[in-house]
């Protein structure tokens, strides 16, 4: 400890985690691509009304292109997943990336960012637990080395 101590911090989120919030789940049910478009338009209009920020013309089109609107891939991409990914990126992923970056500007912290690509219902919790255990025991480089060895990418 002491004033010059460095604290390791791991900040993490899962893909589409916003869609699994049981308090809001029924409000975010997206059953078609047209519903996804309508809800996104409503949210963008509401953002402008609530904040006074001018939403750039064409923003919805840019978002739809970036997030592959309308491009269903069986078992991999569908309207609900589109919406959950988009809202998770806005509400969690981008903010957590910024927080990690800001923490690393402070010499007291060594922040690492972990993004779990699996949706919450697909996660294997034991792997996350073992990663955190290795991080605690071996430090960042050691934990990464363990993962690369396990993946067969490092001897």
CSV table of N, CA, C and O in Angstrom, one decimal, residues 22 24 26 36 40 57 62 72 75 88 100 103 111 114 130 137 148 151:
chain,number,residue,atom,x,y,z
A,22,UNK,N,-33.7,-7.5,-16.6
A,22,UNK,CA,-35.1,-8.0,-16.3
A,22,UNK,C,-36.0,-6.8,-16.0
A,22,UNK,O,-37.2,-6.9,-16.2
A,24,UNK,N,-36.2,-4.0,-17.6
A,24,UNK,CA,-36.6,-3.3,-18.8
A,24,UNK,C,-36.8,-4.2,-20.0
A,24,UNK,O,-37.1,-3.8,-21.1
A,26,UNK,N,-39.2,-6.2,-21.1
A,26,UNK,CA,-40.5,-6.1,-21.8
A,26,UNK,C,-40.5,-4.8,-22.7
A,26,UNK,O,-41.2,-4.7,-23.7
A,36,UNK,N,-37.3,-2.6,-34.9
A,36,UNK,CA,-36.0,-2.1,-34.5
A,36,UNK,C,-35.8,-0.7,-35.1
A,36,UNK,O,-35.3,0.2,-34.4
A,40,UNK,N,-35.5,2.7,-32.7
A,40,UNK,CA,-34.3,3.5,-32.8
A,40,UNK,C,-34.6,5.0,-33.1
A,40,UNK,O,-34.1,5.9,-32.5
A,57,UNK,N,-28.4,14.9,-38.9
A,57,UNK,CA,-29.3,14.3,-39.9
A,57,UNK,C,-28.5,13.1,-40.5
A,57,UNK,O,-27.3,13.1,-40.7
A,62,UNK,N,-26.6,5.9,-40.6
A,62,UNK,CA,-25.2,5.5,-40.3
A,62,UNK,C,-25.2,4.4,-39.3
A,62,UNK,O,-24.4,3.4,-39.5
A,72,UNK,N,-30.3,-10.4,-41.6
A,72,UNK,CA,-30.4,-11.6,-40.7
A,72,UNK,C,-29.5,-12.7,-41.1
A,72,UNK,O,-29.3,-13.0,-42.3
A,75,UNK,N,-29.2,-17.7,-36.6
A,75,UNK,CA,-28.5,-18.1,-35.4
A,75,UNK,C,-27.4,-17.2,-35.0
A,75,UNK,O,-26.7,-17.4,-34.0
A,88,UNK,N,-26.2,-1.8,-25.9
A,88,UNK,CA,-25.1,-2.2,-25.0
A,88,UNK,C,-23.9,-1.3,-25.4
A,88,UNK,O,-23.2,-0.8,-24.5
A,100,UNK,N,-11.8,3.1,-18.8
A,100,UNK,CA,-10.5,2.4,-18.8
A,100,UNK,C,-9.4,3.3,-19.2
A,100,UNK,O,-8.4,3.4,-18.6
A,103,UNK,N,-8.8,6.0,-16.4
A,103,UNK,CA,-8.1,5.4,-15.3
A,103,UNK,C,-6.6,5.2,-15.5
A,103,UNK,O,-5.8,5.4,-14.7
A,111,UNK,N,-5.4,-0.1,-15.4
A,111,UNK,CA,-6.8,-0.7,-15.8
A,111,UNK,C,-6.6,-1.5,-17.0
A,111,UNK,O,-5.9,-1.2,-18.0
A,114,UNK,N,-11.7,-5.9,-20.5
A,114,UNK,CA,-12.1,-7.2,-21.0
A,114,UNK,C,-13.5,-7.2,-21.6
A,114,UNK,O,-14.4,-6.7,-20.9
A,130,UNK,N,-11.7,-18.2,-13.9
A,130,UNK,CA,-10.3,-18.6,-14.0
A,130,UNK,C,-9.4,-17.5,-14.6
A,130,UNK,O,-8.2,-17.4,-14.1
A,137,UNK,N,-3.2,-13.9,-9.5
A,137,UNK,CA,-2.1,-14.7,-9.1
A,137,UNK,C,-0.8,-14.3,-9.9
A,137,UNK,O,0.3,-14.2,-9.4
A,148,UNK,N,-3.1,-17.5,-23.8
A,148,UNK,CA,-2.5,-17.8,-25.1
A,148,UNK,C,-2.0,-19.3,-25.2
A,148,UNK,O,-2.2,-20.0,-26.2
A,151,UNK,N,-5.0,-21.5,-25.6
A,151,UNK,CA,-5.6,-21.4,-26.9
A,151,UNK,C,-4.6,-22.0,-27.9
A,151,UNK,O,-5.0,-22.1,-29.1
